[in-house]
mmCIF file of C-alpha atoms in Angstrom:
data_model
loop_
_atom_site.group_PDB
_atom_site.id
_atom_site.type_symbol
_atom_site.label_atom_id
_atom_site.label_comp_id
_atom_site.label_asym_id
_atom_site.label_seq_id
_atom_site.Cartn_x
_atom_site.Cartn_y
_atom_site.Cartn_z
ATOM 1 C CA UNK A 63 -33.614 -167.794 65.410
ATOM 2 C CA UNK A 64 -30.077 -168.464 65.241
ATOM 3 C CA UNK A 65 -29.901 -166.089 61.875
ATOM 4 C CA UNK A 66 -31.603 -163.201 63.811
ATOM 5 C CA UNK A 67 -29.298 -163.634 66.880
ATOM 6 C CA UNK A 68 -26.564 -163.349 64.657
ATOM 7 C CA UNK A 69 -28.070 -160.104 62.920
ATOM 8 C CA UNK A 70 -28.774 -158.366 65.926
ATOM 9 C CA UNK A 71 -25.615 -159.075 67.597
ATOM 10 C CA UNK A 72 -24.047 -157.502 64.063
ATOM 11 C CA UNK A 73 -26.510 -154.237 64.510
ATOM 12 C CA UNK A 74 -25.785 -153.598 68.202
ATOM 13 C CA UNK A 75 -21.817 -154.049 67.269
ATOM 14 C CA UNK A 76 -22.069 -151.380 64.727
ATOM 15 C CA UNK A 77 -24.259 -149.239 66.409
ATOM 16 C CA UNK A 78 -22.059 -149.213 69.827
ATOM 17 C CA UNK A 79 -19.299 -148.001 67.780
ATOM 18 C CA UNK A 80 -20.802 -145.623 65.426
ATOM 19 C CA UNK A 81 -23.546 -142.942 66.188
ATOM 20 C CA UNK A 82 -25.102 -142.383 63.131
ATOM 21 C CA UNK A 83 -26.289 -138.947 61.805
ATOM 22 C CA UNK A 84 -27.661 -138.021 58.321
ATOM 23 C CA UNK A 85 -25.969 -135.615 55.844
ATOM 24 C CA UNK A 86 -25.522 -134.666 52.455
ATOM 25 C CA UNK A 87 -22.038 -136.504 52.869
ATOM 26 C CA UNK A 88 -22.020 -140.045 54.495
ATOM 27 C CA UNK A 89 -19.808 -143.127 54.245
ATOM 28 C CA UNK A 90 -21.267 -146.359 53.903
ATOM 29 C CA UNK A 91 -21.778 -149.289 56.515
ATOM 30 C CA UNK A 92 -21.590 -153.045 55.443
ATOM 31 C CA UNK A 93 -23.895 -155.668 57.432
ATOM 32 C CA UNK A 94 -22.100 -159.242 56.937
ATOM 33 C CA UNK A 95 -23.641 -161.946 57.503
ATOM 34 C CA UNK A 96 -21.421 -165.525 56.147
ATOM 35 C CA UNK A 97 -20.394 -164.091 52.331
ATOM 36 C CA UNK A 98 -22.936 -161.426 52.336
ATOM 37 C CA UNK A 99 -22.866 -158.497 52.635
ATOM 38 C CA UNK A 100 -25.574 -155.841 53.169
ATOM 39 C CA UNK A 101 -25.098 -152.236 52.502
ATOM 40 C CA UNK A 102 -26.458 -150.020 54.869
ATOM 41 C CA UNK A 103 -26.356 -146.627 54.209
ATOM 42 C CA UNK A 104 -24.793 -144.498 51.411
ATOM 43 C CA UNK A 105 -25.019 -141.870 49.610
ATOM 44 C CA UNK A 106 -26.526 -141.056 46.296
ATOM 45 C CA UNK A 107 -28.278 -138.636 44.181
ATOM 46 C CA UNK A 108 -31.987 -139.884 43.325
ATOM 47 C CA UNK A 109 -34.723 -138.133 41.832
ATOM 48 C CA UNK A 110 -38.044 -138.825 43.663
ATOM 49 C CA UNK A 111 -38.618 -139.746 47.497
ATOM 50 C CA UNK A 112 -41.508 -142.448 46.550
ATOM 51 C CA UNK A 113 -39.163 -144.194 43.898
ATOM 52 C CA UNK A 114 -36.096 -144.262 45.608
ATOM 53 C CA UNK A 115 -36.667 -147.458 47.563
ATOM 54 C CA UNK A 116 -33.478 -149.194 47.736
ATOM 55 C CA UNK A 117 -31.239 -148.257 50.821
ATOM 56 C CA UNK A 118 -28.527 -147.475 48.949
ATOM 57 C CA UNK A 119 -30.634 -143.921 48.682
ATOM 58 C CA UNK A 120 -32.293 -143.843 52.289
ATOM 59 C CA UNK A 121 -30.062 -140.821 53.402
ATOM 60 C CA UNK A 122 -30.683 -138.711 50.476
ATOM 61 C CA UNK A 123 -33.977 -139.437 51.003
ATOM 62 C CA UNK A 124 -34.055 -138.510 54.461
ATOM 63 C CA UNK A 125 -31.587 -135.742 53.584
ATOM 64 C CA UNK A 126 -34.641 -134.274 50.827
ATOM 65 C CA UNK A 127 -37.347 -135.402 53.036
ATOM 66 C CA UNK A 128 -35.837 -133.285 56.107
ATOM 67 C CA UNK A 129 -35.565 -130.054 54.130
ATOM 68 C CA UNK A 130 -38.698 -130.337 52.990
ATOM 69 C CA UNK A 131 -40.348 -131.083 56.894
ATOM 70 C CA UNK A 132 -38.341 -127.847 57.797
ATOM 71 C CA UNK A 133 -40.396 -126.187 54.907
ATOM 72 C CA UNK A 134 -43.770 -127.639 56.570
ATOM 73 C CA UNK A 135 -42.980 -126.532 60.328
ATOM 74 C CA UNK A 136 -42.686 -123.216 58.801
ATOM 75 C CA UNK A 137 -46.030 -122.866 56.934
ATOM 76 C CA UNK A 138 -47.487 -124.612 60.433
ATOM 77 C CA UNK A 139 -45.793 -121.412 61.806
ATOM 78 C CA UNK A 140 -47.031 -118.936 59.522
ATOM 79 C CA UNK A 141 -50.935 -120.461 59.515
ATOM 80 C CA UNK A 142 -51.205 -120.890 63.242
ATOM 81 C CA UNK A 143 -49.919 -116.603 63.587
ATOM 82 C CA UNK A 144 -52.415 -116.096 60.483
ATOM 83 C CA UNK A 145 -55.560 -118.234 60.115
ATOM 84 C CA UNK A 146 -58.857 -118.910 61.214
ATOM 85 C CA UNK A 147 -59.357 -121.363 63.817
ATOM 86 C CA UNK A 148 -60.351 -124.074 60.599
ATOM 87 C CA UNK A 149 -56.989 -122.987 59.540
ATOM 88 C CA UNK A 150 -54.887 -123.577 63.458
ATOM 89 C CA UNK A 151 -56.229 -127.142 62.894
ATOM 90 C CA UNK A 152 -54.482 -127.339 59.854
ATOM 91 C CA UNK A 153 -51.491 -126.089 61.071
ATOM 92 C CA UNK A 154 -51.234 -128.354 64.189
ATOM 93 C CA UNK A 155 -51.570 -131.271 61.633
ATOM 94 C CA UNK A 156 -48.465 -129.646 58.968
ATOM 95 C CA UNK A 157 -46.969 -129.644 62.199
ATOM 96 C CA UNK A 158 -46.727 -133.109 63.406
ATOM 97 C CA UNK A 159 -46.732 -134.667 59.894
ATOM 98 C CA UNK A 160 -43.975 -137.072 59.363
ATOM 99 C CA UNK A 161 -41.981 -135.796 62.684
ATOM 100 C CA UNK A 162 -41.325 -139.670 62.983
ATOM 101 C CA UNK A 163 -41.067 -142.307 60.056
ATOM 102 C CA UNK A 164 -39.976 -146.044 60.301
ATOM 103 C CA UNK A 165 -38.125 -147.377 56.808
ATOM 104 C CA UNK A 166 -37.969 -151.389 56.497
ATOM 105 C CA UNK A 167 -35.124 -152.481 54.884
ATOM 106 C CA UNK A 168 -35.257 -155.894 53.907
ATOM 107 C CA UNK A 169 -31.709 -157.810 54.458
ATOM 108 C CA UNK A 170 -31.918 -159.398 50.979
ATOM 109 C CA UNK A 171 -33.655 -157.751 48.577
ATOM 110 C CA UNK A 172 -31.685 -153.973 49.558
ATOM 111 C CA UNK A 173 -35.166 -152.658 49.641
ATOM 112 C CA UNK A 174 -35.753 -150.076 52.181
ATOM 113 C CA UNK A 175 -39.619 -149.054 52.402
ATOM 114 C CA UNK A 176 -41.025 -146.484 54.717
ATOM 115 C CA UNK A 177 -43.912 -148.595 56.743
ATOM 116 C CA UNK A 178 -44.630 -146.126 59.014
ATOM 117 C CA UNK A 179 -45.540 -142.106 59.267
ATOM 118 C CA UNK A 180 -48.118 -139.703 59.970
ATOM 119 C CA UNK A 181 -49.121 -137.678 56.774
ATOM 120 C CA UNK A 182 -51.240 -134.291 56.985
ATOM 121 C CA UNK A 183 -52.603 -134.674 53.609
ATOM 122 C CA UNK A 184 -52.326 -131.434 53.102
ATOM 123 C CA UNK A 185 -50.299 -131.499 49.774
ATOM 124 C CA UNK A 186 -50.869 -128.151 48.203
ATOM 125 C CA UNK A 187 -48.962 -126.642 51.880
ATOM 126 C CA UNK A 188 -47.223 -129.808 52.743
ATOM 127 C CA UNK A 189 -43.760 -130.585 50.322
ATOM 128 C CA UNK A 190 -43.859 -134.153 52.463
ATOM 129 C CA UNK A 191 -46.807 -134.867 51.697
ATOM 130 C CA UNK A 192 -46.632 -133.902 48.007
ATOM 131 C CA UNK A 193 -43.777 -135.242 47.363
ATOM 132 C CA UNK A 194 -45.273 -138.931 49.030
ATOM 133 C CA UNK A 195 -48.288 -138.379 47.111
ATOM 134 C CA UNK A 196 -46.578 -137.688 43.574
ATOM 135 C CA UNK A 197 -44.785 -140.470 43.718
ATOM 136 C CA UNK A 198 -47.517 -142.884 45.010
ATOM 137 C CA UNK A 199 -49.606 -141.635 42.128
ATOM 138 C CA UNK A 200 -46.849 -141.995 39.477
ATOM 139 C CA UNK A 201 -46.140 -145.743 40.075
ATOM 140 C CA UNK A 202 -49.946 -146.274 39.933
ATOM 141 C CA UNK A 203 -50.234 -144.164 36.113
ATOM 142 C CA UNK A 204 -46.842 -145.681 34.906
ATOM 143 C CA UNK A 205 -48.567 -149.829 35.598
ATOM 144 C CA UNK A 206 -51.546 -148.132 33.575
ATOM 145 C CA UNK A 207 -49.384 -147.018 31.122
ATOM 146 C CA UNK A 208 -47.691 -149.928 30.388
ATOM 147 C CA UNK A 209 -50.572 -152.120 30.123
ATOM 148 C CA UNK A 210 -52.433 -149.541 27.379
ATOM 149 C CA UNK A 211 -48.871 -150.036 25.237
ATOM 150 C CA UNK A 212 -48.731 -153.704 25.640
ATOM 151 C CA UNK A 213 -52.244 -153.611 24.288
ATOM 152 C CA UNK A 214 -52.186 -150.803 21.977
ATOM 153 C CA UNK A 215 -48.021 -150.813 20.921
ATOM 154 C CA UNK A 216 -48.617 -148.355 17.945
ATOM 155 C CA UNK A 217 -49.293 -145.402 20.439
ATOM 156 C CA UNK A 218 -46.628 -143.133 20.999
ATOM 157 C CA UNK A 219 -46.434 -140.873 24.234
ATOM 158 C CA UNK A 220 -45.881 -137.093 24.358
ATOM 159 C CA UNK A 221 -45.626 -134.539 26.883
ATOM 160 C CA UNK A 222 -47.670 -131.305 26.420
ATOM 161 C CA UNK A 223 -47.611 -127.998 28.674
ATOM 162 C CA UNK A 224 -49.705 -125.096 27.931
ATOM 163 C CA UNK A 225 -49.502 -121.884 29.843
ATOM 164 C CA UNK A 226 -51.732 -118.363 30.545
ATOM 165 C CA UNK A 227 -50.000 -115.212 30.821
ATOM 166 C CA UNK A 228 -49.009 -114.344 33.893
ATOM 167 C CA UNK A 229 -51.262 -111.498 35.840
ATOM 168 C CA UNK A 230 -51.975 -110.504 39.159
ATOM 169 C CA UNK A 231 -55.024 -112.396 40.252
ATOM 170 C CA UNK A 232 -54.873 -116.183 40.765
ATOM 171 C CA UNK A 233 -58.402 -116.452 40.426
ATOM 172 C CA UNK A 234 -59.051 -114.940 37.179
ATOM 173 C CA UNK A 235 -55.775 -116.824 35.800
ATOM 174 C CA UNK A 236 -56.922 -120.104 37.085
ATOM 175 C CA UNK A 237 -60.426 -119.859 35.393
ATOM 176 C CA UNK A 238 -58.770 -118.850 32.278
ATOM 177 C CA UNK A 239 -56.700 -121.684 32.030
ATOM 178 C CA UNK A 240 -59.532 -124.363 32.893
ATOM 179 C CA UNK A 241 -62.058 -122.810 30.703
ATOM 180 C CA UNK A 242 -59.381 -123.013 27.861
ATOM 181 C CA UNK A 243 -58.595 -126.999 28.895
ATOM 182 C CA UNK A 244 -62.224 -127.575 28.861
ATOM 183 C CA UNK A 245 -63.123 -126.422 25.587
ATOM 184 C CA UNK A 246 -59.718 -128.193 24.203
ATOM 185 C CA UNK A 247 -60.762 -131.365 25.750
ATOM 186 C CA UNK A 248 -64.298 -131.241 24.401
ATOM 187 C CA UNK A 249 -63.756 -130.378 21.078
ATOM 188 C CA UNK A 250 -60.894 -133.397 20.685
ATOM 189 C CA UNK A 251 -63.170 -135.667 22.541
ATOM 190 C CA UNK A 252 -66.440 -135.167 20.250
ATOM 191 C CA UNK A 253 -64.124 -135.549 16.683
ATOM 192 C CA UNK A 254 -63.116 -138.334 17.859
ATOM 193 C CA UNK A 255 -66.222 -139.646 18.682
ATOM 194 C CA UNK A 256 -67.301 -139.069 15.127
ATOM 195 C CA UNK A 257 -69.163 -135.355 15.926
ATOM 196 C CA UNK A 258 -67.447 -133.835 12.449
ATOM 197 C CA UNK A 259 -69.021 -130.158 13.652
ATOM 198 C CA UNK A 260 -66.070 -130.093 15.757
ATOM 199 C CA UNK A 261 -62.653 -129.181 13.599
ATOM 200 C CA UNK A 262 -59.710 -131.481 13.546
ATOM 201 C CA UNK A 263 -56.835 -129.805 15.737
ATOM 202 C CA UNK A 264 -53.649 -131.077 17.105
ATOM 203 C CA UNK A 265 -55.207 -132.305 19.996
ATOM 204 C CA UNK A 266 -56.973 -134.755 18.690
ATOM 205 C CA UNK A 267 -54.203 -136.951 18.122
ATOM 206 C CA UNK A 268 -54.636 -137.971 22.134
ATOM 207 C CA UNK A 269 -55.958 -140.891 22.878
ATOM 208 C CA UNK A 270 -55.461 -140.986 26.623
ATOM 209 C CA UNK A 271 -53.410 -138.598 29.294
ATOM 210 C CA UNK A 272 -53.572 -137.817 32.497
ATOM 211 C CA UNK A 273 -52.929 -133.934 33.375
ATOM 212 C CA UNK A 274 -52.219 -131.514 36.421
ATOM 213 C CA UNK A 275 -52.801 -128.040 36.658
ATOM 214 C CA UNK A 276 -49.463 -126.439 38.548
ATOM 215 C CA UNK A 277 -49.097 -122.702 40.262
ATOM 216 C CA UNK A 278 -46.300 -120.747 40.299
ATOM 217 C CA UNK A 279 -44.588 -117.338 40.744
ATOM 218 C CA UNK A 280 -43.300 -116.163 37.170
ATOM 219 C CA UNK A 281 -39.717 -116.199 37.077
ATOM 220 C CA UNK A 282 -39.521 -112.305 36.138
ATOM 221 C CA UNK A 283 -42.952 -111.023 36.474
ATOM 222 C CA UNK A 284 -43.669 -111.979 40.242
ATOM 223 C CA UNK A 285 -46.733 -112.313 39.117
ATOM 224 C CA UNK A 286 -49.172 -115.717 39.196
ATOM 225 C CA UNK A 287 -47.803 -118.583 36.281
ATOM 226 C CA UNK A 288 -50.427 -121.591 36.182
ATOM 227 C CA UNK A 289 -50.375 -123.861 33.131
ATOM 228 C CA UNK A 290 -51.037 -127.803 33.137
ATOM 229 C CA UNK A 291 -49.096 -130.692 32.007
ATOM 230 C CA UNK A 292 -49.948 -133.458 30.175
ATOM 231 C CA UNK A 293 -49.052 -136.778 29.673
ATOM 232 C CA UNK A 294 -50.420 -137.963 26.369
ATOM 233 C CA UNK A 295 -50.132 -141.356 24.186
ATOM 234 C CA UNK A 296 -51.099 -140.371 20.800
ATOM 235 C CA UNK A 297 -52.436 -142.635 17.979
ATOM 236 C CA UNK A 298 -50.882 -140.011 15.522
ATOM 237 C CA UNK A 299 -47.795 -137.915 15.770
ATOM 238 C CA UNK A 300 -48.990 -134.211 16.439
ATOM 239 C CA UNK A 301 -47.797 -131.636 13.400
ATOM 240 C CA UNK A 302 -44.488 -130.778 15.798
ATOM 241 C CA UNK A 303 -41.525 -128.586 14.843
ATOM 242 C CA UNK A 304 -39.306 -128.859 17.304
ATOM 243 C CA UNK A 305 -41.299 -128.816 20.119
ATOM 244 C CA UNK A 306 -43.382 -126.387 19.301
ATOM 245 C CA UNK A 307 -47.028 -126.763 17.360
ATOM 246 C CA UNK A 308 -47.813 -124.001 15.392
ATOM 247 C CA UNK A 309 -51.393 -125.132 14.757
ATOM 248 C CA UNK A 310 -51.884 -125.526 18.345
ATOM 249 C CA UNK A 311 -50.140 -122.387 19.166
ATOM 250 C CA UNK A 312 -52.960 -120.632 16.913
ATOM 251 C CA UNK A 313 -55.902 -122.677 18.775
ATOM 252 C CA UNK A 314 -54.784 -121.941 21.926
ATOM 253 C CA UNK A 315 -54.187 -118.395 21.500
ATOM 254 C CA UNK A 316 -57.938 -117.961 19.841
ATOM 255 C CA UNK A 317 -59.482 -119.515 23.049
ATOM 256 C CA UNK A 318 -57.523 -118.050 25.994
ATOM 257 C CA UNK A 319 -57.221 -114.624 24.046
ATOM 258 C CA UNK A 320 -53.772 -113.789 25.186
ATOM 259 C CA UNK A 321 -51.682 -116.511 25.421
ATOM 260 C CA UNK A 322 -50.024 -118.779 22.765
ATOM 261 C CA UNK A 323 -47.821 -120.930 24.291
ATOM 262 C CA UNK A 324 -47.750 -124.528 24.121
ATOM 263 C CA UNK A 325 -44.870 -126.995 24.279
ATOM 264 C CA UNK A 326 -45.322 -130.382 22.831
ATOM 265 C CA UNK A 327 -41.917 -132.888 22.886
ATOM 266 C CA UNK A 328 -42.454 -137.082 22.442
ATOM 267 C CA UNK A 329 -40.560 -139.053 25.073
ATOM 268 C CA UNK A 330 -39.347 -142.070 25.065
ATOM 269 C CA UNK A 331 -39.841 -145.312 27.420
ATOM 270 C CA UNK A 332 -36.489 -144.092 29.396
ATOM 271 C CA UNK A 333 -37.892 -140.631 29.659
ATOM 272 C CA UNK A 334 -41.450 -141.934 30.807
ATOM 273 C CA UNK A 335 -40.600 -142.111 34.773
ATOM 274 C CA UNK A 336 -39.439 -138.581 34.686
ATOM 275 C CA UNK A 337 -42.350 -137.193 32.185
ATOM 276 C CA UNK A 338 -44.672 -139.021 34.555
ATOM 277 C CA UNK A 339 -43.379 -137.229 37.673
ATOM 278 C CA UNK A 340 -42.998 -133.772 35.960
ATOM 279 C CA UNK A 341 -46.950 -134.094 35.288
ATOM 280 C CA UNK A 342 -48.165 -134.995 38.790
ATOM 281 C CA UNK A 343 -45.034 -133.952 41.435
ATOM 282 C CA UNK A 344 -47.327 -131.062 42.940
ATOM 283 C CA UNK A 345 -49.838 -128.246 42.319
ATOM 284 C CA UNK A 346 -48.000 -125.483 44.054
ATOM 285 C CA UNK A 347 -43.903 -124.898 43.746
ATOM 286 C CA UNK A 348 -42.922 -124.474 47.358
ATOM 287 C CA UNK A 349 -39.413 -123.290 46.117
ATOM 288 C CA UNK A 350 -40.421 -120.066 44.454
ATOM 289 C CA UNK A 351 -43.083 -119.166 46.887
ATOM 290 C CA UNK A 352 -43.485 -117.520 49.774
ATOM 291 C CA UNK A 353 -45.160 -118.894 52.813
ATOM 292 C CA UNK A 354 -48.048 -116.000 52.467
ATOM 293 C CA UNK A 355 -48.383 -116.592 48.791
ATOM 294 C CA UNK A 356 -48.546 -120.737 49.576
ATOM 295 C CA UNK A 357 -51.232 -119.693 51.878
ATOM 296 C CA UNK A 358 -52.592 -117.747 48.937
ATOM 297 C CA UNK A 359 -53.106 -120.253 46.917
ATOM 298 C CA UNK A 360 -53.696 -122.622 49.083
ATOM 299 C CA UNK A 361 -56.778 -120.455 49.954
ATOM 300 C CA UNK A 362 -57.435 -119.880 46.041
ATOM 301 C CA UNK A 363 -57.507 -123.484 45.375
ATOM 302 C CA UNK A 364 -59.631 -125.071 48.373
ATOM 303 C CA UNK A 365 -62.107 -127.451 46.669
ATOM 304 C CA UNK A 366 -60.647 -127.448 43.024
ATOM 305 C CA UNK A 367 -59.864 -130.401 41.729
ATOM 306 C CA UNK A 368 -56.067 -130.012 39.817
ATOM 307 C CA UNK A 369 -55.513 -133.416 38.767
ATOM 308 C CA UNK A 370 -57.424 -135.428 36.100
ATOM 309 C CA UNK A 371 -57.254 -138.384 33.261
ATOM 310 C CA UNK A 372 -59.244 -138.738 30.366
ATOM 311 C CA UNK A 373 -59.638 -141.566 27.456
ATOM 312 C CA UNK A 374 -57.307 -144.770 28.274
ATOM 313 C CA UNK A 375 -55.865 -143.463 30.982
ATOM 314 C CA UNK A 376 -59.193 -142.802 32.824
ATOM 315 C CA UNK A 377 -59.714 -144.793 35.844
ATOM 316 C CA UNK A 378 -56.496 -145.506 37.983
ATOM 317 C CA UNK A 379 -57.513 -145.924 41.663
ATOM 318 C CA UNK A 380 -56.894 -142.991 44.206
ATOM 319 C CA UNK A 381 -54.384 -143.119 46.995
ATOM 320 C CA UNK A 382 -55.708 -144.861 49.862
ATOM 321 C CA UNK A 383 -52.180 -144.161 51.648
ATOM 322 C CA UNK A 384 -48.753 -142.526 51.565
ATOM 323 C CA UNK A 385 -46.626 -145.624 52.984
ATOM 324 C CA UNK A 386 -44.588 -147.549 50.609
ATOM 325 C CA UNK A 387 -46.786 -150.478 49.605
ATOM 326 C CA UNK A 388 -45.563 -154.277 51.298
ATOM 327 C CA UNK A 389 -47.154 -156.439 49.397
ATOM 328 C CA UNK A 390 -44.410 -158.276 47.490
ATOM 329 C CA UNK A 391 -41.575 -158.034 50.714
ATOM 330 C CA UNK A 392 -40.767 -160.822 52.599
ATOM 331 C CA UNK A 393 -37.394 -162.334 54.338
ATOM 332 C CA UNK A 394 -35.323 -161.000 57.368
ATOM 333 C CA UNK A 395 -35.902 -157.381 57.783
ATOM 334 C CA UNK A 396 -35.067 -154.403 60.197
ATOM 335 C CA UNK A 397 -37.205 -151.511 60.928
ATOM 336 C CA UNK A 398 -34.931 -148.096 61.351
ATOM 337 C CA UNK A 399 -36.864 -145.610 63.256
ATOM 338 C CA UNK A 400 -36.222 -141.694 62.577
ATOM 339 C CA UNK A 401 -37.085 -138.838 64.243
ATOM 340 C CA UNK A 402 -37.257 -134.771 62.871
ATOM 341 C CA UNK A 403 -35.085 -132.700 65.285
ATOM 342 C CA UNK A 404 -36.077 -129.654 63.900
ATOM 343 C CA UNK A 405 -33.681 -129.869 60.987
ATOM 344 C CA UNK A 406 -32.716 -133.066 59.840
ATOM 345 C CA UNK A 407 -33.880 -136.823 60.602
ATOM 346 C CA UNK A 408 -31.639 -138.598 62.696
ATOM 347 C CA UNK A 409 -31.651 -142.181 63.999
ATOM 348 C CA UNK A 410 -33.999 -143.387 67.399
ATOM 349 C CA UNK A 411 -32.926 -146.774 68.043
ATOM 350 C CA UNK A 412 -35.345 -147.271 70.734
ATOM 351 C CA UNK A 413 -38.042 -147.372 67.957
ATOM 352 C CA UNK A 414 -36.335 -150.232 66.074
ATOM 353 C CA UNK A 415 -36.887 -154.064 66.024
ATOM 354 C CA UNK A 416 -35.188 -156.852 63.681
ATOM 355 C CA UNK A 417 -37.335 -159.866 62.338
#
């Protein structure tokens, strides 16, 4: 009791003297307690919202995770003056999502969680939500990951892309690239079974991988760009030259009839979080889209499934939720509450406790 008396009188100190506002700039704020001392908030440059769970990174996070909100308040704009009524739904939901989150930062660990928030699901229209959801889904495929190598250490991991040309109608595009992945994944999946009818090709080097199909504008056609990345561990190094794969090239060009290319690189345990992410970070680039081509393919895409794993990566759990997971906390804590104004989060102490 005497240790949270002595915590809150520290908080309401601090906060009496300071009102505190996020930015891309921000100076940081030490909580002592005896010879500790707590760091609060400062800034830094992280790379994903779901893995940057240390406070030391809460206000970039908030700083990323604002933008992005602003993003989702204006597709909620654009569907509610556009759409059905199926679609208005939608939009009233993009438009409360994540309005309000609640971070726990545990005093002694530095970890700072976010515990509470309501999430549209709607990743495809929602950056928030896809951003939540990559990174949810990447710390689940990276504790799969490890265990395969602990088990199988000889396997080395790879990260493939392969792309259509770029044309005018998503649909057509799409099917083109999935047919093509279908037949690649069949034909690998029957030689290795032993099925010798079926050619060896580069492919079959794969073992396991998990893949997402991604849409985007082209950068100087303005036309539709999907392709899919792959995470791969290999039980034998694909025939690489730099990072391309000439014999791939070839079999790839043969079964989508106008498109050869294909980028295969091998990473390396410090370049798996990143490889990881780049696969599964979202299915539609909200940066080089506009809201009515977002809607587009958001339309286009309704009931396709974009992400996948097949061979030893097949069978990681969904996502149940978006929240950081609790499990292994425990020890003094305070919940920060924030609130959306419109453009950035900012601080509601009346939403905050201290345990």
């Amino acid at each position: 009791v005497y240790y949270q008396i002595q915590i809150s009188m520290y908080i309401q100190m601090i906060f009496n003297a300071l009102s505190i506002s996020f930015s891309a700039t921000y100076s940081s704020i030490m909580l002592e307690e005896g010879t500790a001392s707590y760091l609060i908030l400062v800034p830094n440059s992280p790379t994903s919202d779901s893995i940057d769970q240390e406070i030391d990174f809460l206000p970039d996070r908030l700083v990323r995770a604002g933008k992005a909100k602003q993003r989702t308040d204006e597709m909620a704009k654009h569907l509610w003056e556009h759409g059905d009524n199926h679609e208005q739904a939608v939009a009233s939901k993009l438009r409360s999502c994540n309005t309000y989150r609640v971070f726990r930062h545990r005093l002694e660990t530095g970890a700072a969680r976010l515990i509470a928030a309501y999430c549209c699901g709607q990743d495809r229209l929602c950056p928030v939500c896809a951003n939540l959801r990559a990174g949810r889904m990447a710390s689940k495929y990276e504790t799969r990951i490890l265990s395969v190598l602990a088990d199988q250490p000889k396997l080395s991991e790879w990260l493939w892309t392969f792309t259509v040309k770029d044309g005018p109608d998503l649909t057509e595009r799409l099917l083109r690239l999935r047919t093509s992945m279908e037949k690649m994944q069949r034909q690998a999946r029957n030689f290795r079974n032993g099925q010798r009818r079926d050619k060896w090709f580069p492919f079959c080097t794969v073992a396991g991988g998990v893949y997402s199909i991604e849409v985007i504008i082209g950068k100087n056609s303005g036309q539709w760009h999907p392709h899919v990345h792959v995470y791969a561990l290999c039980d034998a190094d694909p025939p690489v030259v730099g990072t391309r794969c000439p014999e791939m090239e070839a079999w790839w060009l043969d079964r989508t009839g106008d498109s050869f290319v294909v980028d295969v690189r091998p990473i390396n345990s410090a370049e798996r979080g990143n490889a990881v992410i780049e696969v599964l970070k979202y299915t539609t680039k909200f940066s080089n889209m506009s809201l009515e081509q977002n809607l587009h393919a958001w339309r286009t895409l309704q009931g396709q499934r974009l992400r996948s794993a097949f061979g030893c990566l097949y069978g990681v759990p969904g996502i149940k939720r978006l929240t950081d997971d609790l499990s292994t906390d425990e020890g003094a804590y305070i919940d920060m509450a924030f609130r959306h104004n419109g453009t950035e989060y900012v601080r509601d102490l009346s939403g905050e406790c201290v345990a």
